[in-house]
CSV table of C-alpha atoms in Angstrom, one decimal:
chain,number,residue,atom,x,y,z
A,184,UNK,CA,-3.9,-16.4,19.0
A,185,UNK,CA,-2.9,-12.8,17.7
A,186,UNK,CA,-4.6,-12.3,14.7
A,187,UNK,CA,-2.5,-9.8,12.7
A,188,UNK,CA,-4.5,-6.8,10.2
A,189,UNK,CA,-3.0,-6.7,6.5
A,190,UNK,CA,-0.7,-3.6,6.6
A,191,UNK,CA,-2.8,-0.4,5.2
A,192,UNK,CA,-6.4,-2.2,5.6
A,193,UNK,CA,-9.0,0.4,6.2
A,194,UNK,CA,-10.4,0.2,9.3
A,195,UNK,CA,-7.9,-1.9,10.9
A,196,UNK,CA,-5.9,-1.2,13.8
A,197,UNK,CA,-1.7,-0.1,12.9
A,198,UNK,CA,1.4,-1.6,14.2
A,199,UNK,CA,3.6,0.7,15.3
A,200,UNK,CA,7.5,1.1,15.2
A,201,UNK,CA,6.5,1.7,18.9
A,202,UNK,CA,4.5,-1.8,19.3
A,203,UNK,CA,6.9,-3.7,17.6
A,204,UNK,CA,9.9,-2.4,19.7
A,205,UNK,CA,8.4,-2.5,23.6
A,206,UNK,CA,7.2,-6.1,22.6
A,207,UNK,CA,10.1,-7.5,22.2
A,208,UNK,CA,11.7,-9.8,25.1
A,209,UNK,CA,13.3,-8.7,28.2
A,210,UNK,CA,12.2,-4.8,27.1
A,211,UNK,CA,11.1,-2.1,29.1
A,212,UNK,CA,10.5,1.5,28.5
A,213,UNK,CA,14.0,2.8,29.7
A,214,UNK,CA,16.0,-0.3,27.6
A,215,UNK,CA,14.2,-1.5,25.0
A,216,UNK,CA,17.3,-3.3,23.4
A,217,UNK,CA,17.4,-7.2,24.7
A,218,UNK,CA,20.4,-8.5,26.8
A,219,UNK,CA,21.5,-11.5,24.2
A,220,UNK,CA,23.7,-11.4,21.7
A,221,UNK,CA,24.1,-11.9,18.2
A,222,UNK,CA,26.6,-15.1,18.0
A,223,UNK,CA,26.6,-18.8,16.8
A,224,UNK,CA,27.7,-19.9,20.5
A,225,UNK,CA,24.2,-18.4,21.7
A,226,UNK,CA,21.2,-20.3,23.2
A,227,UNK,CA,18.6,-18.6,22.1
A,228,UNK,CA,15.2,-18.9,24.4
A,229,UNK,CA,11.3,-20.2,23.6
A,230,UNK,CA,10.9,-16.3,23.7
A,231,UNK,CA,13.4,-15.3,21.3
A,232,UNK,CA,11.8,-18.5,18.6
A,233,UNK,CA,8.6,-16.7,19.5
A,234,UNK,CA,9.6,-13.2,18.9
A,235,UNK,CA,11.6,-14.2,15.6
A,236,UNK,CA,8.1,-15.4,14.6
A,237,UNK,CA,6.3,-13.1,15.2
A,238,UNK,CA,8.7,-10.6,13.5
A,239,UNK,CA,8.2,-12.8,10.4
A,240,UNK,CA,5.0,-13.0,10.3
A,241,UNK,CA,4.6,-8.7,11.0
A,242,UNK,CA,7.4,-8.7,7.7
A,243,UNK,CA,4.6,-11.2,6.3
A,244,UNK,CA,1.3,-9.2,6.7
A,245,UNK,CA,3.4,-5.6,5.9
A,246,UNK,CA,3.7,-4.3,9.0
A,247,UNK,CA,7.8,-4.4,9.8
A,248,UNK,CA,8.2,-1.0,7.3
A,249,UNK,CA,7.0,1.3,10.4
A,250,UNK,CA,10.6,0.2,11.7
A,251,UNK,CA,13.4,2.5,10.2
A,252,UNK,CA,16.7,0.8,9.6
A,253,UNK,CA,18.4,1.6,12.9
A,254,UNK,CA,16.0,-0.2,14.5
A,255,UNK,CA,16.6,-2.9,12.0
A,256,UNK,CA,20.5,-2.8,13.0
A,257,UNK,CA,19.1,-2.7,16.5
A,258,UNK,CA,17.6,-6.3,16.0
A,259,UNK,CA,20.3,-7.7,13.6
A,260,UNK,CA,23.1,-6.7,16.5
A,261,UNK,CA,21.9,-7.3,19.5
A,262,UNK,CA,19.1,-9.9,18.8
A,263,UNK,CA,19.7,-13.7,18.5
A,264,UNK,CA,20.3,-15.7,15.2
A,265,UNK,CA,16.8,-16.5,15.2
A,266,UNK,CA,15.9,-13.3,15.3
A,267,UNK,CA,17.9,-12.4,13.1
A,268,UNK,CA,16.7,-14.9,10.5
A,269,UNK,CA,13.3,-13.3,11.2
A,270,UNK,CA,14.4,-9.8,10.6
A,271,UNK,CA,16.0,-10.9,7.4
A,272,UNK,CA,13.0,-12.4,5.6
A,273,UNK,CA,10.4,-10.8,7.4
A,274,UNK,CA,11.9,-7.6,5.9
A,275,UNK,CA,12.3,-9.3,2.8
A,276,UNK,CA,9.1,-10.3,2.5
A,277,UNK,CA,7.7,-6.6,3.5
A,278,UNK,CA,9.3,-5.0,0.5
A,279,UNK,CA,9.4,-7.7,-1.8
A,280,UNK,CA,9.0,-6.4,-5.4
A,281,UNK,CA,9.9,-2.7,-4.0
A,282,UNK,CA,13.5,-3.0,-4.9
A,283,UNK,CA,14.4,-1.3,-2.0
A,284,UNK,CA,18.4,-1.1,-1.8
A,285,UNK,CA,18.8,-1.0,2.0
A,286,UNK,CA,17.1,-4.0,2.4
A,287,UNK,CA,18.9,-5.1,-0.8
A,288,UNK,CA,22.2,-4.1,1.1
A,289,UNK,CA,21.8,-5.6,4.4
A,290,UNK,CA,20.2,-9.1,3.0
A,291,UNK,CA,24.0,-9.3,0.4
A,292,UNK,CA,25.9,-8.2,4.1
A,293,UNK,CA,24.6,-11.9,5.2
A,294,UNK,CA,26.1,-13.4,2.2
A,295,UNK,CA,30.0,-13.5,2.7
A,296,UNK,CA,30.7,-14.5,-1.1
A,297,UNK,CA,29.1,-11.0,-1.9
A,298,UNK,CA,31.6,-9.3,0.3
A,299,UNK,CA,34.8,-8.0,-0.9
A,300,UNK,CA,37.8,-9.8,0.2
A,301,UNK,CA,38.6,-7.6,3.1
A,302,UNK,CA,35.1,-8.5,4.8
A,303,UNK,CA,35.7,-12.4,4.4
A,304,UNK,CA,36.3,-12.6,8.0
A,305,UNK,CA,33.1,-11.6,9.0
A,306,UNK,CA,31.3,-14.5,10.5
A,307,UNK,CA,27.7,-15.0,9.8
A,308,UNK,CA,25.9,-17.8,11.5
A,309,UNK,CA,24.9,-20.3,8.7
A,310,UNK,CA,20.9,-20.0,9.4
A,311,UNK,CA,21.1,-16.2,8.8
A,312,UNK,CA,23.5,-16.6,5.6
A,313,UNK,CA,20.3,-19.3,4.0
A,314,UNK,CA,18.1,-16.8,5.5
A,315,UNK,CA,19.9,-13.6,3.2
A,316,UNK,CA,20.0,-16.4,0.4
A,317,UNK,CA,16.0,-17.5,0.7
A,318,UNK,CA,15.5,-13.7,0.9
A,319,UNK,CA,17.6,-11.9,-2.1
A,320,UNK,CA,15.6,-15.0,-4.0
């Protein structure tokens, strides 16, 4: 299997924003960004359960900080729910204790009773809303 270096161990090879994006599935150097689509009615594929892991587990061991946040919007609007589960608490768990608002912000924008009441109609997939829960803690 892919054994994964602790983010900032000396010695040990990075992951880059660049790794992480051109190893995602269906991407390619000229579109990067994969061809599903964010919505309940989606089936995602074996790929898109394995790249949702293995997002989580790079948000695990550190490493999902080399991506800046429009990469994370990137993954959050054009991936699958479970990928977007694994950007939620794989980013989660990569800043946890950091109290980093952006990550604060986009984890309460998957929790509809946090929204005002002119973003009630947003619809967020029940997996990603326990997902924004598991990861605000």
């Amino acid at each position: 299997g892919l054994r994964l270096p602790k983010a900032g161990d000396v010695g040990s090879g990075q992951i880059t924003r660049t790794w992480i994006i051109y190893n995602r599935p269906g991407a390619n150097p000229s579109n990067p960004a994969p061809t599903t689509s964010n919505n309940t009615n989606s089936q995602p594929s074996s790929q898109d359960h394995t790249h949702a892991g293995l997002l989580f587990a790079l948000g695990l061991q550190g490493h999902l900080s080399a991506l800046s946040m429009t990469d994370v919007y990137d993954y959050l609007t054009q991936g699958t729910v479970t990928t977007t589960i694994g950007i939620l608490l794989g980013m989660s768990a990569c800043k946890k204790g950091t109290c980093d608002q952006s990550v604060s912000k986009m984890l309460c924008l998957h929790i509809p009773s946090l929204l005002p009441p002119s973003f009630a109609t947003m619809e967020v997939a029940p997996p990603a809303r326990t997902a924004a829960v598991a990861g605000i803690g």
